[in-house]
Coordinates of C-alpha atoms in Angstrom, one line a residue:
M4 CA -16.1 2.2 -0.5
A5 CA -13.5 3.0 -3.2
K6 CA -15.1 4.0 -6.5
N7 CA -12.8 2.1 -8.8
V8 CA -11.5 -1.3 -7.7
V9 CA -9.1 -3.5 -9.7
I10 CA -8.8 -7.2 -8.6
I11 CA -5.8 -9.2 -9.8
G12 CA -6.9 -12.8 -10.2
G13 CA -10.2 -14.3 -11.2
G14 CA -10.4 -17.4 -9.0
A15 CA -12.8 -18.1 -6.2
S16 CA -11.5 -15.3 -4.0
G17 CA -11.3 -12.8 -6.9
L18 CA -14.8 -13.4 -8.0
M19 CA -16.1 -13.3 -4.4
A20 CA -14.3 -10.0 -3.8
A21 CA -15.6 -8.6 -7.1
I22 CA -19.2 -9.4 -6.2
W23 CA -19.1 -7.8 -2.8
A24 CA -17.2 -4.7 -3.9
S25 CA -19.7 -4.2 -6.7
R26 CA -22.6 -4.7 -4.3
L27 CA -21.1 -1.9 -2.2
G28 CA -21.2 0.4 -5.2
A29 CA -17.7 0.1 -6.7
A30 CA -16.9 -0.2 -10.4
V31 CA -14.9 -3.4 -10.5
T32 CA -12.4 -4.8 -13.0
V33 CA -11.0 -8.4 -12.6
L34 CA -7.8 -9.2 -14.4
E35 CA -7.4 -12.9 -15.1
K36 CA -4.3 -14.3 -16.9
N37 CA -6.0 -17.6 -18.0
D38 CA -8.5 -17.8 -20.8
K39 CA -11.3 -18.4 -18.3
P40 CA -11.9 -17.5 -14.6
G41 CA -12.1 -20.0 -11.8
R42 CA -9.8 -22.7 -13.2
K43 CA -8.7 -24.0 -9.7
L44 CA -12.3 -23.8 -8.4
L45 CA -13.3 -26.5 -11.0
A46 CA -10.7 -28.9 -9.4
T47 CA -12.0 -28.6 -5.8
G48 CA -13.6 -31.5 -4.2
N49 CA -12.6 -33.8 -7.1
G50 CA -14.6 -31.6 -9.4
R51 CA -17.7 -31.4 -7.1
C52 CA -16.6 -28.3 -5.2
N53 CA -16.6 -28.7 -1.4
F54 CA -17.3 -24.9 -1.0
T55 CA -17.4 -24.8 2.8
N56 CA -17.8 -26.9 5.9
R57 CA -20.4 -26.7 8.7
Y58 CA -17.7 -27.0 11.3
Q59 CA -15.7 -23.8 11.2
D60 CA -13.7 -22.2 14.0
A61 CA -10.2 -20.9 14.4
S62 CA -8.8 -24.3 15.3
C63 CA -9.5 -25.4 11.8
Y64 CA -6.8 -23.1 10.6
R65 CA -3.0 -23.5 11.0
T66 CA -1.8 -20.2 12.4
G67 CA 0.2 -18.9 15.3
N68 CA -2.5 -16.3 16.0
Q69 CA -5.9 -18.0 16.6
E70 CA -7.4 -14.8 17.9
R71 CA -6.9 -13.0 14.6
A72 CA -8.3 -16.1 12.7
S73 CA -11.4 -15.9 14.9
R74 CA -11.9 -12.2 14.2
V75 CA -11.7 -12.9 10.4
L76 CA -14.1 -15.8 10.6
E77 CA -16.6 -13.7 12.6
Q78 CA -16.8 -11.1 9.8
F79 CA -18.3 -13.7 7.4
T80 CA -19.5 -16.8 9.1
E81 CA -20.3 -20.3 7.8
Q82 CA -24.0 -19.4 8.0
D83 CA -23.3 -16.3 5.9
T84 CA -21.5 -18.4 3.3
E85 CA -24.5 -20.9 3.1
Q86 CA -26.9 -18.0 2.7
F87 CA -24.8 -16.4 0.0
F88 CA -24.6 -19.5 -2.2
E89 CA -28.3 -20.4 -1.6
Q90 CA -29.2 -16.9 -2.9
L91 CA -27.1 -17.5 -6.0
G92 CA -29.1 -20.6 -6.7
I93 CA -27.0 -23.5 -5.1
R94 CA -29.1 -26.2 -3.5
I95 CA -26.8 -27.4 -0.7
R96 CA -26.0 -31.0 0.0
S97 CA -24.2 -31.9 3.2
R98 CA -21.9 -34.9 3.5
E99 CA -21.1 -35.2 7.2
G100 CA -20.8 -31.4 7.4
W101 CA -18.9 -31.0 4.1
L102 CA -21.1 -28.9 1.8
Y103 CA -21.4 -29.4 -1.9
P104 CA -23.8 -28.2 -4.6
A105 CA -26.7 -30.7 -5.2
S106 CA -25.6 -30.9 -8.8
E107 CA -22.3 -32.4 -7.6
Q108 CA -20.5 -30.2 -10.1
A109 CA -18.0 -27.4 -9.4
Q110 CA -19.0 -25.9 -12.7
S111 CA -22.3 -24.9 -11.1
V112 CA -20.6 -22.9 -8.5
L113 CA -18.4 -21.1 -11.0
D114 CA -21.2 -20.4 -13.4
L115 CA -23.3 -18.8 -10.7
L116 CA -20.4 -16.7 -9.4
V117 CA -19.7 -15.4 -12.9
L118 CA -23.4 -14.7 -13.6
E119 CA -23.7 -12.7 -10.4
A120 CA -20.5 -10.8 -11.2
R121 CA -21.7 -9.9 -14.7
F122 CA -25.1 -8.9 -13.4
R123 CA -23.3 -6.5 -11.1
K124 CA -21.5 -5.1 -14.1
V125 CA -18.1 -6.5 -13.1
K126 CA -15.7 -6.4 -16.0
I127 CA -13.8 -9.7 -16.2
K128 CA -10.8 -9.4 -18.5
T129 CA -9.3 -12.8 -19.4
R130 CA -5.8 -13.4 -20.9
E131 CA -4.9 -10.2 -19.1
T132 CA -1.7 -10.7 -17.1
A133 CA -0.8 -8.1 -14.5
V134 CA 2.9 -7.4 -14.4
A135 CA 3.2 -4.6 -11.9
V136 CA 1.3 -2.7 -9.3
E137 CA 2.4 0.8 -8.4
K138 CA 1.3 3.5 -6.0
A139 CA 0.1 6.5 -7.9
E140 CA -0.8 10.1 -6.8
N141 CA -4.5 9.3 -6.4
G142 CA -4.4 5.5 -5.7
Y143 CA -2.8 2.8 -7.7
L144 CA -1.8 1.8 -11.2
V145 CA -2.0 -1.8 -12.3
R146 CA 0.1 -2.5 -15.4
T147 CA -0.5 -5.5 -17.7
E148 CA 1.5 -6.6 -20.7
G149 CA -0.6 -4.3 -23.0
W150 CA -2.5 -1.9 -20.8
Q151 CA -2.6 0.0 -17.5
Y152 CA -5.5 0.3 -15.1
P153 CA -5.9 3.2 -12.6
A154 CA -7.6 2.2 -9.3
D155 CA -8.6 3.7 -6.0
S156 CA -8.0 0.3 -4.5
V157 CA -6.4 -3.0 -5.6
I158 CA -7.3 -6.4 -4.3
I159 CA -4.6 -9.0 -4.9
C160 CA -6.3 -12.5 -5.3
C161 CA -3.5 -14.4 -7.1
G162 CA -3.5 -17.3 -4.8
S163 CA -0.4 -19.4 -4.3
C164 CA 1.9 -21.8 -6.2
A165 CA -0.2 -24.8 -5.2
S166 CA -1.5 -27.2 -7.9
Q167 CA -0.5 -27.9 -11.5
I168 CA -3.2 -25.6 -12.9
A169 CA -1.9 -22.9 -15.2
G170 CA -1.6 -19.5 -13.5
S171 CA -0.5 -21.0 -10.1
D172 CA 2.8 -19.2 -10.0
G173 CA 2.9 -17.1 -6.8
D174 CA 2.6 -13.7 -8.3
T175 CA 1.3 -12.5 -4.9
L176 CA 4.9 -12.3 -3.6
R177 CA 6.0 -10.2 -6.6
F178 CA 3.2 -7.7 -6.1
A179 CA 3.7 -7.5 -2.4
D180 CA 7.4 -6.8 -3.0
Q181 CA 6.5 -4.0 -5.5
L182 CA 4.2 -2.4 -2.9
Q183 CA 6.8 -3.0 -0.1
L184 CA 4.4 -5.1 1.9
A185 CA 5.7 -7.8 4.2
S186 CA 4.9 -11.1 2.4
I187 CA 5.2 -14.8 3.3
P188 CA 7.4 -16.9 1.0
F189 CA 5.4 -20.0 -0.1
S190 CA 6.0 -23.5 0.9
P191 CA 3.9 -26.6 0.1
A192 CA 1.2 -27.6 2.6
L193 CA -1.6 -30.2 2.5
C194 CA 0.9 -32.2 0.4
P195 CA 2.4 -35.7 0.1
L196 CA 5.6 -36.3 1.9
R197 CA 8.9 -37.8 0.6
C198 CA 10.5 -40.4 2.9
K199 CA 13.8 -42.2 3.2
G200 CA 14.0 -45.8 2.1
N201 CA 14.2 -48.2 -0.8
Q202 CA 10.9 -50.1 -0.2
F203 CA 8.6 -47.6 -1.8
S204 CA 8.4 -49.2 -5.3
S205 CA 7.2 -52.4 -3.6
W206 CA 4.2 -50.8 -2.0
A207 CA 3.4 -48.1 -4.5
G208 CA -0.3 -47.9 -5.3
V209 CA -1.5 -49.4 -2.0
R210 CA -4.3 -47.6 -0.1
V211 CA -4.7 -48.6 3.6
R212 CA -6.5 -47.2 6.7
A213 CA -3.8 -46.2 9.2
K214 CA -3.1 -44.0 12.1
I215 CA 0.0 -41.8 11.8
T216 CA 1.9 -39.8 14.4
L217 CA 4.4 -37.0 13.5
L218 CA 7.5 -37.1 15.6
V219 CA 9.9 -34.1 15.5
E220 CA 13.2 -34.8 17.3
N221 CA 11.4 -37.8 18.8
Q222 CA 8.6 -35.7 20.3
E223 CA 5.0 -36.4 19.3
I224 CA 3.5 -33.4 17.5
L225 CA 0.2 -34.5 15.9
T226 CA -1.8 -37.7 15.2
E227 CA -4.2 -38.3 12.4
Q228 CA -6.1 -41.3 11.1
G229 CA -7.7 -42.2 7.8
E230 CA -6.9 -43.7 4.4
M231 CA -3.2 -43.4 3.5
Q232 CA -1.9 -43.8 0.0
L233 CA 1.5 -45.4 -0.3
T234 CA 3.6 -44.0 -3.2
D235 CA 6.9 -44.7 -5.0
Y236 CA 8.4 -41.7 -3.1
G237 CA 6.7 -42.0 0.3
V238 CA 3.2 -41.4 1.6
S239 CA 0.1 -39.3 0.7
G240 CA -3.6 -39.2 1.5
I241 CA -5.8 -37.0 3.8
P242 CA -4.1 -37.9 7.2
V243 CA -0.7 -37.2 5.6
F244 CA -2.0 -33.8 4.3
Q245 CA -3.2 -32.9 7.8
I246 CA 0.2 -33.2 9.3
S247 CA 2.3 -32.2 6.3
R248 CA 2.5 -28.5 7.2
F249 CA 4.3 -29.4 10.5
A250 CA 6.5 -32.0 8.9
V251 CA 7.6 -29.6 6.1
R252 CA 8.3 -26.9 8.7
A253 CA 10.5 -29.3 10.7
C254 CA 12.4 -30.3 7.6
M255 CA 13.0 -26.6 6.7
Q256 CA 14.4 -26.1 10.2
K257 CA 16.7 -29.1 9.7
K258 CA 15.1 -31.1 12.4
R259 CA 14.6 -34.9 12.3
A260 CA 11.0 -35.6 11.3
E261 CA 9.5 -39.1 11.3
L262 CA 6.1 -40.7 10.9
L263 CA 5.1 -43.5 13.3
V264 CA 2.6 -45.5 11.3
D265 CA 0.0 -47.9 12.8
F266 CA -1.2 -50.0 9.9
F267 CA -3.9 -51.7 12.0
P268 CA -5.4 -49.1 14.4
E269 CA -8.6 -51.3 15.0
L270 CA -6.6 -53.5 17.5
T271 CA -4.1 -52.8 20.2
E272 CA -0.7 -54.4 19.8
S273 CA -1.6 -57.1 22.3
E274 CA -4.9 -57.8 20.6
L275 CA -3.2 -58.1 17.2
T276 CA -0.6 -60.5 18.7
A277 CA -3.4 -62.6 20.1
E278 CA -5.2 -62.6 16.7
L279 CA -2.0 -63.8 14.9
V280 CA -1.5 -66.5 17.5
R281 CA -5.2 -67.7 17.0
R282 CA -4.6 -67.8 13.2
Q283 CA -1.4 -69.7 13.7
E284 CA -3.2 -72.3 15.9
I285 CA -6.1 -72.7 13.4
C286 CA -3.8 -72.9 10.3
P287 CA -0.4 -74.3 11.5
Y288 CA 0.6 -75.0 7.9
K289 CA 0.9 -71.2 7.1
A290 CA 4.2 -69.4 7.0
P291 CA 4.4 -66.2 9.1
K292 CA 3.7 -63.9 6.2
E293 CA 0.7 -66.0 5.1
L294 CA -0.9 -65.4 8.5
L295 CA -1.4 -61.8 7.4
I296 CA -3.3 -62.6 4.2
G297 CA -6.8 -61.1 4.7
L298 CA -5.6 -58.6 7.3
L299 CA -3.3 -56.4 5.2
P300 CA -2.9 -55.6 1.4
E301 CA -0.7 -58.2 -0.2
K302 CA 1.9 -55.8 -1.4
L303 CA 2.3 -54.3 2.1
I304 CA 3.0 -57.6 3.9
P305 CA 6.6 -58.3 2.8
V306 CA 7.6 -54.6 3.4
L307 CA 6.4 -54.6 7.0
I308 CA 7.3 -58.1 8.0
G309 CA 10.7 -58.8 6.3
K310 CA 12.2 -61.7 8.2
K311 CA 10.1 -61.4 11.3
K312 CA 8.6 -64.7 12.3
T313 CA 6.9 -64.5 15.7
P314 CA 3.4 -63.0 16.2
E315 CA 4.9 -60.6 18.7
E316 CA 7.5 -59.3 16.2
M317 CA 5.0 -59.0 13.4
A318 CA 2.4 -57.2 15.5
G319 CA 5.1 -54.8 16.7
A320 CA 6.2 -54.0 13.1
I321 CA 2.6 -53.5 12.0
K322 CA 1.7 -51.2 14.9
S323 CA 4.9 -49.1 15.0
Y324 CA 6.4 -48.7 11.5
R325 CA 8.8 -45.7 11.3
L326 CA 9.4 -43.6 8.3
Q327 CA 12.0 -40.8 8.1
I328 CA 10.6 -37.7 6.3
T329 CA 13.1 -36.1 3.9
G330 CA 10.8 -33.3 2.6
Q331 CA 7.7 -32.5 0.6
T332 CA 6.8 -33.0 -3.0
D333 CA 6.7 -30.0 -5.4
F334 CA 4.1 -27.3 -5.4
G335 CA 2.2 -29.1 -8.2
K336 CA 1.1 -31.8 -5.8
A337 CA 0.2 -29.4 -2.9
Q338 CA -3.4 -28.4 -2.4
V339 CA -2.6 -25.2 -0.5
C340 CA 0.6 -23.4 0.5
A341 CA 1.9 -22.2 3.9
G342 CA 4.2 -19.3 4.5
G343 CA 7.2 -18.1 6.4
I344 CA 7.3 -14.8 8.3
T345 CA 5.0 -11.9 8.6
L346 CA 4.3 -9.2 11.1
D347 CA 1.0 -8.6 12.9
P348 CA 1.0 -4.9 13.7
E349 CA -2.0 -5.2 16.0
Q350 CA -0.5 -7.9 18.2
R351 CA 3.1 -6.7 17.9
V352 CA 4.4 -10.2 17.3
A353 CA 6.4 -11.9 14.6
V354 CA 5.1 -15.2 13.1
K355 CA 7.7 -17.7 11.9
N356 CA 6.3 -20.6 9.9
G357 CA 2.9 -20.1 11.5
E358 CA 4.2 -19.9 15.1
I359 CA 4.5 -16.8 17.2
V360 CA 8.0 -15.7 17.9
E361 CA 8.5 -13.9 21.2
L362 CA 10.1 -10.5 20.5
T363 CA 11.0 -7.7 23.0
A364 CA 9.4 -4.3 22.4
K365 CA 12.6 -2.9 20.8
E366 CA 13.2 -6.0 18.7
Y367 CA 9.7 -5.6 17.3
D368 CA 10.2 -1.9 16.6
L369 CA 13.5 -2.6 14.9
I370 CA 12.3 -5.4 12.6
E371 CA 9.1 -3.5 11.8
L372 CA 11.1 -0.5 10.7
L373 CA 13.4 -2.5 8.5
V374 CA 10.6 -4.7 7.0
K375 CA 8.5 -1.6 6.1
N376 CA 11.5 -0.1 4.3
P377 CA 13.1 -3.0 2.4
R378 CA 16.5 -2.4 0.8
R379 CA 16.9 1.0 2.6
V380 CA 20.2 1.1 4.5
Y381 CA 20.1 2.5 8.0
S382 CA 23.2 3.5 9.9
R383 CA 23.5 2.5 13.6
E384 CA 22.9 6.1 14.5
N385 CA 19.7 6.3 12.4
L386 CA 18.4 3.2 14.1
M387 CA 19.3 4.5 17.5
D388 CA 17.4 7.7 16.8
L389 CA 14.3 6.0 15.2
V390 CA 13.9 3.1 17.5
W391 CA 15.4 4.1 20.9
G392 CA 15.0 7.9 20.6
Y393 CA 17.3 10.8 20.7
T394 CA 17.5 10.8 24.5
Y395 CA 18.7 7.2 24.8
A396 CA 22.0 7.1 26.6
G397 CA 23.3 3.7 25.4
D398 CA 26.0 3.2 22.7
Y399 CA 25.6 1.9 19.1
R400 CA 26.5 -1.7 20.1
T401 CA 23.0 -1.9 21.4
V402 CA 21.9 -2.0 17.7
D403 CA 24.3 -4.8 16.9
V404 CA 23.1 -6.9 19.9
H405 CA 19.4 -6.6 18.8
I406 CA 20.2 -7.4 15.2
K407 CA 22.1 -10.5 16.3
R408 CA 19.1 -11.6 18.4
L409 CA 16.7 -11.0 15.6
R410 CA 18.8 -13.1 13.2
E411 CA 18.9 -16.0 15.8
K412 CA 15.1 -15.9 16.4
L413 CA 14.1 -15.6 12.7
E414 CA 16.8 -17.9 11.3
G415 CA 15.8 -20.3 8.5
V416 CA 12.6 -18.5 7.6
S417 CA 13.4 -18.1 3.9
D418 CA 16.3 -17.7 1.6
Q419 CA 14.4 -14.7 0.1
W420 CA 14.6 -12.6 3.3
R421 CA 17.6 -11.5 5.3
L422 CA 18.9 -8.9 7.6
K423 CA 22.0 -7.8 5.8
T424 CA 25.0 -6.0 7.2
V425 CA 26.3 -3.2 5.0
W426 CA 29.9 -3.0 6.1
G427 CA 31.0 0.4 7.3
V428 CA 27.4 1.8 7.2
G429 CA 24.8 -0.2 9.0
Y430 CA 21.9 -2.6 8.2
K431 CA 19.1 -3.2 5.7
F432 CA 16.3 -5.7 5.2
E433 CA 16.7 -7.4 1.9
V434 CA 14.1 -9.2 -0.1
S435 CA 14.8 -11.2 -3.2
P436 CA 12.0 -11.8 -5.8
A437 CA 10.4 -15.3 -5.6
G438 CA 12.6 -17.9 -7.3
T439 CA 15.7 -15.8 -7.0
P440 CA 18.5 -16.8 -4.5
G441 CA 18.7 -14.4 -1.6

C-alpha cells in the first residue's frame, strides 16, 4: 500500500476510499473544494440516502462489458457493503430491497463516514480546490490554488457533472487529460427527456402510472413501467430515467428516438375499448372525453383524445401515444452521467457510448498507441514500425486505411476527441479540455 495517498474529492467515494486506504496503513489527505464533504450524499434518496440495494449484479449496470462489471462487484459485494455500514453504526431498513438508514436521514450516513475517517487520522481539507495533478519523480504532485501535495498515489473521486450541487463540474476529465489517461466525456443519464410538441404546457405537473417503450429507428430497445411525470418540456420520472441513457445515446448518434407510451397498462387495448363502451351504455349523456373522467387525470384527457370520438379511437390513443425525443435536459437535472469512449486493455476492445465496438487487432493496437500519447504526431512510417513492425512488407497506405476505419467506427463519440490528420506529416489523437470545442 502506498504510504502517502491524496484523494481529490470528499464525496461518498472519496470518503470511502480514504477510510479503506487508511485502514491499510496509508497516510491519507482528502481535498474537497466545498465547505463541507459529502454534499451530494445528503441529496441521495430524497435526503434519506438509499446507500445500496440488496439486488446487485452486473445487469444492474449500463455497460458494454458485463464481465468487467461482475469482476468489480465481486471485489466488494452487497453483503460487504451492509456489513461495513452496520459496523459504522447504521441500523439498516429495507424497502423492497432498497436499503436506507433507520434514521431515514442521509446526514447519519455522512456523519458516520466522517467520524470513521477522522478516527483513522484522515486529513479532510475543505475549501481546497485541486487545479492540477502532475507526475513527479517519486510519485505525484497535486497542486491546489494555494498549496501543493506530494503523494505516492492519487485517487480521483471528483464525480461527474450531474446535479445542481456546487462542485459538480466534471474535473475528472481535466485531471485525466493532465495525466494522459483515456477518459470518457460526460453526457447526462438517469435524466428527464425533452420531446417535440406543443402540448406540454397543457399536461405539465401531471403524474401518471404508465408503460413506456423506447423506439430507435422504429426498433424496440427497452420497456419500463412506473410513475411518469409530465413536464412543460417532455417527460420525467423513474421509468424515463431507466431508458434515458439509451435515448440520449440515440440522439447523439442522430438517430430517430421515440417513446411509445401506454397510459393505461392495467388493461389491454380491447379491454379498455370494452370498458369505454360499457361506460357509454351506462351514461349515454356523456361526451366522449367525459367517459374518461375517473380513468385518467383531467389535464391529460384533452391532450390524448383531441377530436377522437369512438371508444376504439380513444383506447388506441391512450394505449399507443407517441413522443419524439429531441434530447436530454441539462446536467443539473441528471442524477448520474454516462460517458463516451474508453479502452479496456484487458479485453482489447473499444467501448463507444457503453457498447463494445468490434476492432481488428491492428485497429486496436493503432488506437491504443494514439490514445496513450495524445497530441503526439506520428508519421506513417512511425506508425508502420510501431504497430506493424519493421518487417512488414506493406506500404504506408495501410495506415491511412486503418485510420479511416477507426474514424468510421468511432464517429460521433465526442466533440472533445478526434483522430486528426497533420498534413504532410501523419496523424495524432487530439483531446480538447471539457467545455472547449474540439
